mmCIF file of C-alpha atoms in Angstrom:
data_model
loop_
_atom_site.group_PDB
_atom_site.id
_atom_site.type_symbol
_atom_site.label_atom_id
_atom_site.label_comp_id
_atom_site.label_asym_id
_atom_site.label_seq_id
_atom_site.Cartn_x
_atom_site.Cartn_y
_atom_site.Cartn_z
ATOM 1 C CA ARG X 1 165.620 122.187 192.332
ATOM 2 C CA VAL X 2 163.029 120.298 190.263
ATOM 3 C CA LEU X 3 160.770 119.855 193.346
ATOM 4 C CA SER X 4 160.583 123.612 193.686
ATOM 5 C CA LEU X 5 159.750 124.540 190.082
ATOM 6 C CA GLU X 6 157.327 127.453 189.913
ATOM 7 C CA LEU X 7 156.099 129.990 187.352
ATOM 8 C CA ASN X 8 158.796 132.563 187.528
ATOM 9 C CA LYS X 9 157.659 136.124 187.785
ATOM 10 C CA ASP X 10 161.087 137.405 186.623
ATOM 11 C CA ARG X 11 161.339 135.285 183.516
ATOM 12 C CA ASP X 12 159.197 135.967 180.344
ATOM 13 C CA VAL X 13 159.363 134.442 176.926
ATOM 14 C CA GLU X 14 158.559 137.045 174.238
ATOM 15 C CA ARG X 15 155.026 136.352 172.747
ATOM 16 C CA ILE X 16 155.295 135.959 169.076
ATOM 17 C CA HIS X 17 152.889 133.115 168.243
ATOM 18 C CA GLY X 18 149.332 134.117 167.376
ATOM 19 C CA SER X 19 148.041 130.632 167.609
ATOM 20 C CA GLY X 20 148.615 127.560 169.677
ATOM 21 C CA ILE X 21 152.181 126.109 170.312
ATOM 22 C CA ASN X 22 152.667 122.526 169.462
ATOM 23 C CA THR X 23 156.237 121.813 169.934
ATOM 24 C CA LEU X 24 159.441 123.038 171.723
ATOM 25 C CA ASP X 25 163.078 121.982 171.453
ATOM 26 C CA ILE X 26 166.246 123.238 173.278
ATOM 27 C CA GLU X 27 169.513 122.522 171.507
ATOM 28 C CA PRO X 28 171.682 120.119 173.469
ATOM 29 C CA VAL X 29 175.121 121.765 172.640
ATOM 30 C CA GLU X 30 174.849 124.870 174.820
ATOM 31 C CA GLY X 31 171.327 124.599 176.043
ATOM 32 C CA ARG X 32 170.764 128.139 175.082
ATOM 33 C CA TYR X 33 168.615 128.329 172.024
ATOM 34 C CA MET X 34 164.974 127.223 171.891
ATOM 35 C CA LEU X 35 162.749 126.480 168.906
ATOM 36 C CA SER X 36 158.929 126.640 168.910
ATOM 37 C CA GLY X 37 156.449 125.505 166.224
ATOM 38 C CA GLY X 38 152.824 126.877 166.068
ATOM 39 C CA SER X 39 149.512 125.546 164.614
ATOM 40 C CA ASP X 40 149.658 128.423 162.095
ATOM 41 C CA GLY X 41 152.885 127.081 160.598
ATOM 42 C CA VAL X 42 155.116 129.666 162.215
ATOM 43 C CA ILE X 43 158.566 128.718 163.757
ATOM 44 C CA VAL X 44 160.224 130.935 166.292
ATOM 45 C CA LEU X 45 163.933 130.854 167.638
ATOM 46 C CA TYR X 46 164.523 132.115 171.156
ATOM 47 C CA ASP X 47 167.685 133.024 173.036
ATOM 48 C CA LEU X 48 167.111 131.782 176.684
ATOM 49 C CA GLU X 49 170.243 133.375 178.047
ATOM 50 C CA ASN X 50 169.951 136.497 180.262
ATOM 51 C CA LEU X 51 172.354 138.898 178.652
ATOM 52 C CA THR X 52 171.145 141.886 180.748
ATOM 53 C CA ARG X 53 172.210 140.288 184.006
ATOM 54 C CA GLU X 54 169.227 141.751 185.586
ATOM 55 C CA THR X 55 166.845 139.576 187.718
ATOM 56 C CA SER X 56 163.895 140.381 185.573
ATOM 57 C CA TYR X 57 164.199 139.647 181.961
ATOM 58 C CA THR X 58 162.452 138.462 178.785
ATOM 59 C CA CYS X 59 163.863 135.643 176.616
ATOM 60 C CA LYS X 60 163.944 137.383 173.264
ATOM 61 C CA ALA X 61 162.966 135.923 169.847
ATOM 62 C CA LEU X 62 166.057 136.112 167.682
ATOM 63 C CA CYS X 63 164.234 135.339 164.418
ATOM 64 C CA SER X 64 161.143 133.557 163.066
ATOM 65 C CA VAL X 65 159.760 131.890 160.031
ATOM 66 C CA GLY X 66 156.606 133.924 159.845
ATOM 67 C CA ARG X 67 153.439 133.613 157.584
ATOM 68 C CA SER X 68 155.082 135.740 154.921
ATOM 69 C CA HIS X 69 158.282 133.684 154.732
ATOM 70 C CA PRO X 70 158.593 131.989 151.316
ATOM 71 C CA ASP X 71 159.443 128.550 153.009
ATOM 72 C CA VAL X 72 156.867 128.697 155.800
ATOM 73 C CA HIS X 73 154.851 125.542 156.503
ATOM 74 C CA LYS X 74 151.340 125.806 155.134
ATOM 75 C CA PHE X 75 149.682 124.137 158.012
ATOM 76 C CA SER X 76 150.309 123.214 161.738
ATOM 77 C CA VAL X 77 154.018 122.515 162.683
ATOM 78 C CA GLU X 78 153.850 119.381 164.849
ATOM 79 C CA THR X 79 157.511 118.887 165.623
ATOM 80 C CA VAL X 80 160.739 120.936 165.685
ATOM 81 C CA GLN X 81 164.120 119.466 166.417
ATOM 82 C CA TRP X 82 167.608 120.892 166.506
ATOM 83 C CA TYR X 83 170.345 118.975 164.768
ATOM 84 C CA PRO X 84 171.938 117.177 167.702
ATOM 85 C CA HIS X 85 175.585 118.064 167.104
ATOM 86 C CA ASP X 86 175.463 121.698 166.287
ATOM 87 C CA THR X 87 173.197 124.777 166.177
ATOM 88 C CA GLY X 88 173.642 125.447 162.425
ATOM 89 C CA MET X 89 170.758 123.315 161.421
ATOM 90 C CA PHE X 90 167.250 122.335 162.661
ATOM 91 C CA THR X 91 164.307 120.322 161.330
ATOM 92 C CA SER X 92 160.506 120.774 161.312
ATOM 93 C CA SER X 93 157.612 118.649 160.271
ATOM 94 C CA SER X 94 154.037 119.690 159.607
ATOM 95 C CA PHE X 95 150.441 118.680 158.763
ATOM 96 C CA ASP X 96 151.341 120.118 155.230
ATOM 97 C CA LYS X 97 152.928 116.599 154.622
ATOM 98 C CA THR X 98 156.574 117.933 154.636
ATOM 99 C CA LEU X 99 159.715 117.559 156.553
ATOM 100 C CA LYS X 100 161.991 120.583 156.250
ATOM 101 C CA ILE X 101 165.721 120.915 156.981
ATOM 102 C CA TRP X 102 166.572 124.494 157.838
ATOM 103 C CA ASP X 103 169.936 126.481 157.775
ATOM 104 C CA THR X 104 169.800 128.362 161.067
ATOM 105 C CA ASN X 105 172.028 131.157 159.848
ATOM 106 C CA THR X 106 170.127 132.069 156.611
ATOM 107 C CA LEU X 107 166.762 130.864 158.002
ATOM 108 C CA LYS X 108 166.093 129.161 154.670
ATOM 109 C CA SER X 109 164.903 125.670 154.054
ATOM 110 C CA ALA X 110 168.013 123.776 152.810
ATOM 111 C CA ASP X 111 165.973 120.587 151.832
ATOM 112 C CA ALA X 112 162.524 119.277 152.115
ATOM 113 C CA PHE X 113 160.961 115.748 152.093
ATOM 114 C CA HIS X 114 157.487 115.425 150.804
ATOM 115 C CA PHE X 115 155.026 112.735 151.975
ATOM 116 C CA LYS X 116 151.740 111.415 150.760
ATOM 117 C CA GLU X 117 150.267 111.672 154.206
ATOM 118 C CA THR X 118 149.967 114.156 157.118
ATOM 119 C CA VAL X 119 153.106 114.118 159.203
ATOM 120 C CA TYR X 120 152.629 113.680 162.990
ATOM 121 C CA SER X 121 156.154 113.376 164.372
ATOM 122 C CA HIS X 122 159.803 113.109 163.483
ATOM 123 C CA HIS X 123 163.026 112.471 165.394
ATOM 124 C CA MET X 124 166.749 112.443 164.796
ATOM 125 C CA SER X 125 168.969 110.252 166.907
ATOM 126 C CA PRO X 126 170.706 112.242 169.668
ATOM 127 C CA VAL X 127 173.720 109.771 169.577
ATOM 128 C CA ALA X 128 174.146 108.581 165.990
ATOM 129 C CA THR X 129 177.608 108.981 164.470
ATOM 130 C CA ASN X 130 177.261 106.374 161.555
ATOM 131 C CA HIS X 131 173.925 107.600 160.172
ATOM 132 C CA CYS X 132 171.902 110.662 159.511
ATOM 133 C CA LEU X 133 168.477 109.217 159.443
ATOM 134 C CA VAL X 134 165.319 111.052 160.444
ATOM 135 C CA ALA X 135 162.489 108.793 161.512
ATOM 136 C CA VAL X 136 159.045 110.135 160.473
ATOM 137 C CA GLY X 137 155.571 109.083 161.673
ATOM 138 C CA THR X 138 152.609 109.839 159.471
ATOM 139 C CA LYS X 139 149.000 108.980 158.893
ATOM 140 C CA SER X 140 150.274 105.922 157.060
ATOM 141 C CA PRO X 141 151.129 102.787 159.173
ATOM 142 C CA LYS X 142 154.569 102.761 157.620
ATOM 143 C CA VAL X 143 157.382 104.404 159.379
ATOM 144 C CA GLN X 144 159.620 106.408 156.889
ATOM 145 C CA LEU X 145 163.309 106.983 157.225
ATOM 146 C CA CYS X 146 164.876 109.955 155.544
ATOM 147 C CA ASP X 147 168.556 110.132 154.947
ATOM 148 C CA LEU X 148 169.959 113.696 155.406
ATOM 149 C CA LYS X 149 173.255 112.724 153.764
ATOM 150 C CA SER X 150 171.770 111.628 150.480
ATOM 151 C CA GLY X 151 168.666 113.865 150.725
ATOM 152 C CA SER X 152 166.471 110.868 149.791
ATOM 153 C CA PHE X 153 164.133 108.386 151.494
ATOM 154 C CA SER X 154 166.218 105.546 152.964
ATOM 155 C CA HIS X 155 163.713 102.802 153.746
ATOM 156 C CA ILE X 156 160.315 102.026 155.195
ATOM 157 C CA LEU X 157 159.532 100.025 158.395
ATOM 158 C CA GLN X 158 156.356 98.015 158.173
ATOM 159 C CA GLY X 159 154.443 96.480 161.011
ATOM 160 C CA HIS X 160 151.853 98.932 162.369
ATOM 161 C CA ARG X 161 148.254 98.735 161.367
ATOM 162 C CA GLN X 162 147.280 102.386 161.798
ATOM 163 C CA GLU X 163 148.780 105.882 161.765
ATOM 164 C CA VAL X 164 152.175 106.461 163.649
ATOM 165 C CA LEU X 165 151.766 109.243 166.118
ATOM 166 C CA ALA X 166 155.112 109.172 167.855
ATOM 167 C CA VAL X 167 158.661 108.206 167.124
ATOM 168 C CA ALA X 168 161.848 108.189 169.280
ATOM 169 C CA TRP X 169 165.396 106.946 168.731
ATOM 170 C CA SER X 170 167.130 105.307 171.638
ATOM 171 C CA PRO X 171 169.761 107.604 173.341
ATOM 172 C CA ARG X 172 171.838 104.433 174.013
ATOM 173 C CA HIS X 173 171.854 102.464 170.655
ATOM 174 C CA GLU X 174 172.025 104.635 167.539
ATOM 175 C CA TYR X 175 170.117 102.044 165.290
ATOM 176 C CA VAL X 176 167.323 101.329 167.766
ATOM 177 C CA LEU X 177 163.924 103.201 167.197
ATOM 178 C CA ALA X 178 160.646 103.127 169.172
ATOM 179 C CA THR X 179 157.439 103.864 167.399
ATOM 180 C CA GLY X 180 153.881 104.326 168.819
ATOM 181 C CA SER X 181 150.675 104.011 166.792
ATOM 182 C CA ALA X 182 146.969 104.503 166.845
ATOM 183 C CA ASP X 183 146.738 100.680 166.753
ATOM 184 C CA GLY X 184 147.701 100.647 170.500
ATOM 185 C CA ARG X 185 151.156 99.175 169.777
ATOM 186 C CA VAL X 186 154.660 100.315 170.546
ATOM 187 C CA LYS X 187 157.407 98.598 168.411
ATOM 188 C CA LEU X 188 161.149 98.589 168.811
ATOM 189 C CA TRP X 189 163.142 98.409 165.640
ATOM 190 C CA ASP X 190 166.806 97.818 164.636
ATOM 191 C CA VAL X 191 166.911 99.777 161.500
ATOM 192 C CA ARG X 192 169.857 97.760 160.154
ATOM 193 C CA ARG X 193 167.837 94.423 160.148
ATOM 194 C CA ALA X 194 165.915 93.460 157.105
ATOM 195 C CA SER X 195 162.907 92.301 159.069
ATOM 196 C CA GLY X 196 163.022 95.729 161.000
ATOM 197 C CA TYR X 197 161.383 95.246 164.240
ATOM 198 C CA LEU X 198 162.911 93.679 167.340
ATOM 199 C CA SER X 199 159.763 93.443 169.571
ATOM 200 C CA THR X 200 156.229 94.665 170.146
ATOM 201 C CA LEU X 201 155.712 95.738 173.739
ATOM 202 C CA ASP X 202 153.015 93.842 175.653
ATOM 203 C CA GLN X 203 151.322 95.529 178.554
ATOM 204 C CA HIS X 204 150.470 91.989 180.007
ATOM 205 C CA ASN X 205 154.043 90.732 179.653
ATOM 206 C CA GLY X 206 152.742 87.574 178.016
ATOM 207 C CA GLU X 207 150.492 86.645 180.861
ATOM 208 C CA LYS X 208 147.198 87.459 179.340
ATOM 209 C CA SER X 209 143.959 85.872 180.317
ATOM 210 C CA LYS X 210 141.358 84.834 177.600
ATOM 211 C CA ALA X 211 139.504 88.144 178.272
ATOM 212 C CA SER X 212 142.440 90.211 177.235
ATOM 213 C CA SER X 213 143.379 88.240 174.146
ATOM 214 C CA GLU X 214 141.915 91.173 172.258
ATOM 215 C CA ALA X 215 144.773 93.264 173.679
ATOM 216 C CA ALA X 216 147.393 90.736 172.757
ATOM 217 C CA ASN X 217 150.779 92.404 172.335
ATOM 218 C CA SER X 218 149.326 95.912 172.746
ATOM 219 C CA ALA X 219 151.168 98.566 174.958
ATOM 220 C CA HIS X 220 147.845 100.566 175.393
ATOM 221 C CA THR X 221 144.190 99.916 175.048
ATOM 222 C CA GLY X 222 143.974 103.243 173.167
ATOM 223 C CA ARG X 223 146.054 105.253 170.738
ATOM 224 C CA VAL X 224 149.675 105.464 171.645
ATOM 225 C CA ASN X 225 150.501 109.146 171.190
ATOM 226 C CA GLY X 226 153.614 109.768 173.279
ATOM 227 C CA LEU X 227 157.105 108.245 173.627
ATOM 228 C CA CYS X 228 160.113 109.345 175.668
ATOM 229 C CA TYR X 229 163.327 107.383 176.655
ATOM 230 C CA THR X 230 165.033 108.007 179.996
ATOM 231 C CA LYS X 231 168.297 109.771 179.303
ATOM 232 C CA ASP X 232 170.356 106.667 179.837
ATOM 233 C CA GLY X 233 168.098 104.740 177.275
ATOM 234 C CA LEU X 234 167.395 101.886 179.706
ATOM 235 C CA HIS X 235 163.687 102.713 179.985
ATOM 236 C CA LEU X 236 160.916 103.989 177.706
ATOM 237 C CA LEU X 237 157.846 105.811 178.903
ATOM 238 C CA THR X 238 154.780 105.690 176.803
ATOM 239 C CA THR X 239 151.384 107.507 177.007
ATOM 240 C CA GLY X 240 148.066 106.471 175.411
ATOM 241 C CA THR X 241 144.518 107.653 175.144
ATOM 242 C CA ASP X 242 143.532 104.933 177.636
ATOM 243 C CA ASP X 243 144.564 107.479 180.219
ATOM 244 C CA ARG X 244 147.617 105.448 181.156
ATOM 245 C CA MET X 245 151.314 105.978 181.258
ATOM 246 C CA ARG X 246 153.552 102.975 181.118
ATOM 247 C CA LEU X 247 157.334 102.417 181.894
ATOM 248 C CA TRP X 248 159.146 99.762 179.931
ATOM 249 C CA ASN X 249 162.532 98.098 180.306
ATOM 250 C CA SER X 250 163.804 98.883 176.827
ATOM 251 C CA PHE X 251 166.294 96.033 176.858
ATOM 252 C CA THR X 252 163.845 93.202 177.729
ATOM 253 C CA GLY X 253 160.632 94.976 176.543
ATOM 254 C CA GLU X 254 159.083 94.253 179.809
ATOM 255 C CA ASN X 255 156.198 96.387 181.379
ATOM 256 C CA THR X 256 157.700 97.429 184.698
ATOM 257 C CA LEU X 257 154.131 97.892 186.062
ATOM 258 C CA VAL X 258 154.789 101.243 187.660
ATOM 259 C CA ASN X 259 151.307 102.690 188.515
ATOM 260 C CA TYR X 260 150.943 106.446 187.679
ATOM 261 C CA GLY X 261 147.228 106.425 188.202
ATOM 262 C CA LYS X 262 144.946 108.120 185.659
ATOM 263 C CA VAL X 263 146.926 110.260 183.227
ATOM 264 C CA CYS X 264 144.372 112.283 181.439
ATOM 265 C CA ASN X 265 145.000 112.301 177.663
ATOM 266 C CA GLU X 266 142.579 113.505 175.121
ATOM 267 C CA SER X 267 145.108 114.421 172.546
ATOM 268 C CA ARG X 268 144.117 113.284 169.001
ATOM 269 C CA LYS X 269 147.755 113.688 167.821
ATOM 270 C CA GLY X 270 151.189 113.387 169.348
ATOM 271 C CA LEU X 271 151.712 114.332 172.931
ATOM 272 C CA LYS X 272 155.072 116.003 173.656
ATOM 273 C CA PHE X 273 156.254 115.265 177.172
ATOM 274 C CA THR X 274 159.668 115.034 178.659
ATOM 275 C CA ILE X 275 161.958 113.399 181.316
ATOM 276 C CA SER X 276 164.333 115.255 183.561
ATOM 277 C CA CYS X 277 168.099 114.851 183.124
ATOM 278 C CA GLY X 278 170.732 115.111 185.773
ATOM 279 C CA CYS X 279 168.273 114.568 188.643
ATOM 280 C CA ASP X 280 167.940 111.730 191.040
ATOM 281 C CA PRO X 281 165.199 110.533 191.051
ATOM 282 C CA GLU X 282 164.164 111.300 187.491
ATOM 283 C CA PHE X 283 160.919 113.126 186.858
ATOM 284 C CA ALA X 284 158.437 113.065 183.986
ATOM 285 C CA PHE X 285 156.641 116.255 182.968
ATOM 286 C CA VAL X 286 153.355 115.417 181.222
ATOM 287 C CA PRO X 287 150.853 117.774 179.754
ATOM 288 C CA TYR X 288 147.593 117.225 181.645
ATOM 289 C CA GLY X 289 144.812 119.380 180.326
ATOM 290 C CA SER X 290 145.859 122.969 181.067
ATOM 291 C CA THR X 291 148.394 121.811 183.663
ATOM 292 C CA ILE X 292 151.661 119.916 183.683
ATOM 293 C CA ALA X 293 151.770 116.785 185.944
ATOM 294 C CA VAL X 294 155.112 115.984 187.472
ATOM 295 C CA TYR X 295 155.670 112.238 188.283
ATOM 296 C CA THR X 296 158.635 110.422 189.705
ATOM 297 C CA VAL X 297 159.552 108.073 186.826
ATOM 298 C CA PHE X 298 160.333 104.943 188.842
ATOM 299 C CA THR X 299 157.721 105.070 191.633
ATOM 300 C CA GLY X 300 154.824 106.662 189.715
ATOM 301 C CA GLU X 301 154.198 109.234 192.405
ATOM 302 C CA LEU X 302 152.423 112.439 191.328
ATOM 303 C CA ILE X 303 154.596 115.173 192.925
ATOM 304 C CA THR X 304 152.746 118.275 191.811
ATOM 305 C CA MET X 305 150.690 119.881 189.129
ATOM 306 C CA LEU X 306 152.107 123.041 187.542
ATOM 307 C CA ARG X 307 149.282 125.579 186.879
ATOM 308 C CA GLY X 308 149.616 128.662 184.844
ATOM 309 C CA HIS X 309 148.274 128.099 181.274
ATOM 310 C CA TYR X 310 144.846 129.039 180.399
ATOM 311 C CA THR X 311 144.130 126.127 177.914
ATOM 312 C CA ALA X 312 145.519 122.825 176.920
ATOM 313 C CA VAL X 313 149.182 122.305 177.237
ATOM 314 C CA ASN X 314 150.633 120.642 174.109
ATOM 315 C CA CYS X 315 154.354 120.310 174.871
ATOM 316 C CA CYS X 316 157.085 120.839 177.435
ATOM 317 C CA VAL X 317 160.812 120.672 177.188
ATOM 318 C CA PHE X 318 163.474 120.386 179.940
ATOM 319 C CA GLN X 319 166.663 122.490 180.182
ATOM 320 C CA PRO X 320 169.147 120.235 182.198
ATOM 321 C CA ASN X 321 171.920 122.768 182.929
ATOM 322 C CA PHE X 322 169.675 124.864 185.159
ATOM 323 C CA GLN X 323 166.827 122.246 185.772
ATOM 324 C CA GLU X 324 164.284 124.567 184.075
ATOM 325 C CA LEU X 325 161.111 123.624 182.210
ATOM 326 C CA TYR X 326 159.436 125.340 179.315
ATOM 327 C CA SER X 327 155.870 124.709 178.247
ATOM 328 C CA GLY X 328 153.801 125.565 175.235
ATOM 329 C CA SER X 329 150.020 125.674 175.060
ATOM 330 C CA ARG X 330 147.091 126.416 172.858
ATOM 331 C CA ASP X 331 146.809 129.715 174.697
ATOM 332 C CA CYS X 332 149.811 130.937 172.516
ATOM 333 C CA ASN X 333 152.046 131.336 175.564
ATOM 334 C CA ILE X 334 155.365 129.788 176.436
ATOM 335 C CA LEU X 335 155.889 129.722 180.178
ATOM 336 C CA ALA X 336 159.215 129.293 181.990
ATOM 337 C CA TRP X 337 159.216 127.112 185.196
ATOM 338 C CA ILE X 338 162.261 127.968 187.247
ATOM 339 C CA PRO X 339 163.428 126.499 190.576
ATOM 340 C CA ALA X 340 162.396 128.762 193.362
ATOM 341 C CA LEU X 341 165.226 130.212 195.368
ATOM 342 C CA ARG X 342 164.070 129.785 198.879
ATOM 343 C CA GLU X 343 165.328 132.240 201.461
ATOM 344 C CA PRO X 344 166.774 130.393 204.513
ATOM 345 C CA VAL X 345 164.263 130.830 207.446
ATOM 346 C CA PRO X 346 166.051 131.879 210.628
ATOM 347 C CA ASP X 347 165.576 129.764 213.802
ATOM 348 C CA ASP X 348 164.232 132.704 215.785
ATOM 349 C CA ILE X 349 162.107 135.273 213.900
ATOM 350 C CA SER X 350 163.116 137.926 216.343
ATOM 351 C CA GLU X 351 166.679 137.793 214.936
ATOM 352 C CA LYS X 352 165.346 139.271 211.694
ATOM 353 C CA SER X 353 164.575 142.603 213.613
ATOM 354 C CA LEU X 354 168.130 142.893 214.883
ATOM 355 C CA PRO X 355 170.210 145.427 212.914
ATOM 356 C CA GLN X 356 173.038 142.855 212.709
ATOM 357 C CA GLN X 357 174.969 144.978 210.190
ATOM 358 C CA HIS X 358 175.524 147.602 212.962
ATOM 359 C CA LEU X 359 177.058 145.010 215.331
ATOM 360 C CA ASN X 360 180.497 146.054 216.541
ATOM 361 C CA PRO X 361 183.127 143.652 215.065
ATOM 362 C CA ALA X 362 184.554 143.283 218.517
ATOM 363 C CA TYR X 363 181.516 141.431 219.724
ATOM 364 C CA GLU X 364 181.182 139.148 216.765
ATOM 365 C CA ASP X 365 181.523 135.423 217.546
ATOM 366 C CA ALA X 366 182.257 136.191 221.220
ATOM 367 C CA TRP X 367 179.840 133.492 222.480
ATOM 368 C CA SER X 368 181.357 130.077 223.028
ATOM 369 C CA SER X 369 179.356 127.072 221.838
ATOM 370 C CA THR X 370 181.005 124.547 224.107
ATOM 371 C CA ASP X 371 179.206 123.474 227.330
ATOM 372 C CA ASP X 372 182.359 122.909 229.520
ATOM 373 C CA GLU X 373 183.438 126.566 229.438
ATOM 374 C CA GLY X 374 182.112 128.998 232.011
#
């Protein structure tokens, strides 16, 4: 199904945003509701389900936090995320230096965290049962942890030298966090430990020559602006402005050396890419200019480029129940990529012209397929 993804002529997503779309998230409980965040601060909530039961339909916007809303973000929304355990709450963070917690039913901001710096990215653990920490990456090199239970800042993780563009909790260990920074480094942390970080990923796996001593313990030779764990949490995929994508063993921290070729990446901020779920092999969907590149995660093969947007794609999100993909772009559009239903091609084309429905039932299946008869 994933190999046959195409722009679906029968599926539309209602166009609400008047400016670029930076971030999308589909709630993991039912896989039915999708959030989008725009560069004008607007947040829209869509229902992806086809209630009309007709082949051609539009995913309707149920509600939105528009420019006139009292709690609207003043600047670009960089990340939206559903609360992982129910749809009654979602979170958003913005260049206006805030992280907001929203009540879905009233569409009001229930809480807000204010930062000294621009916020690039935030993430809640998809598996945590013992904590409610939101990791936040900002223009500061310090990673902030916000506790939703107490409504206060929990603690700070120090170790990066430049701004933190991407953060991602492990889907396997609730206390393990990965962070990517403009300093070219990716760090893994256990937030229970006083010292914080477990390791700094090294693209050379410790086998660096004198020439590369400058790149000692760096994951990329550019800014690291994208992180995504495989769904089992055993591997971490990272993207950087060195036009490289790297796959790491998240347990050993080892660079697996999968070669994806040149992965064009000119984003000055976080890049929101995604990995398929429930597929074998697993695929990575990566914004690549105005297209989306589809790679096999473990072999690095470029399978296809999904073309349909007019300008730069900023984000994509995978719907595992139906193996669908949604993408958001600077062109203000959200596009739905649906597996094509291929018609079975008959062995003999001339069969198509036979009016088979008029065949007398008495003659059906009269032919024997065995050789020894007759």
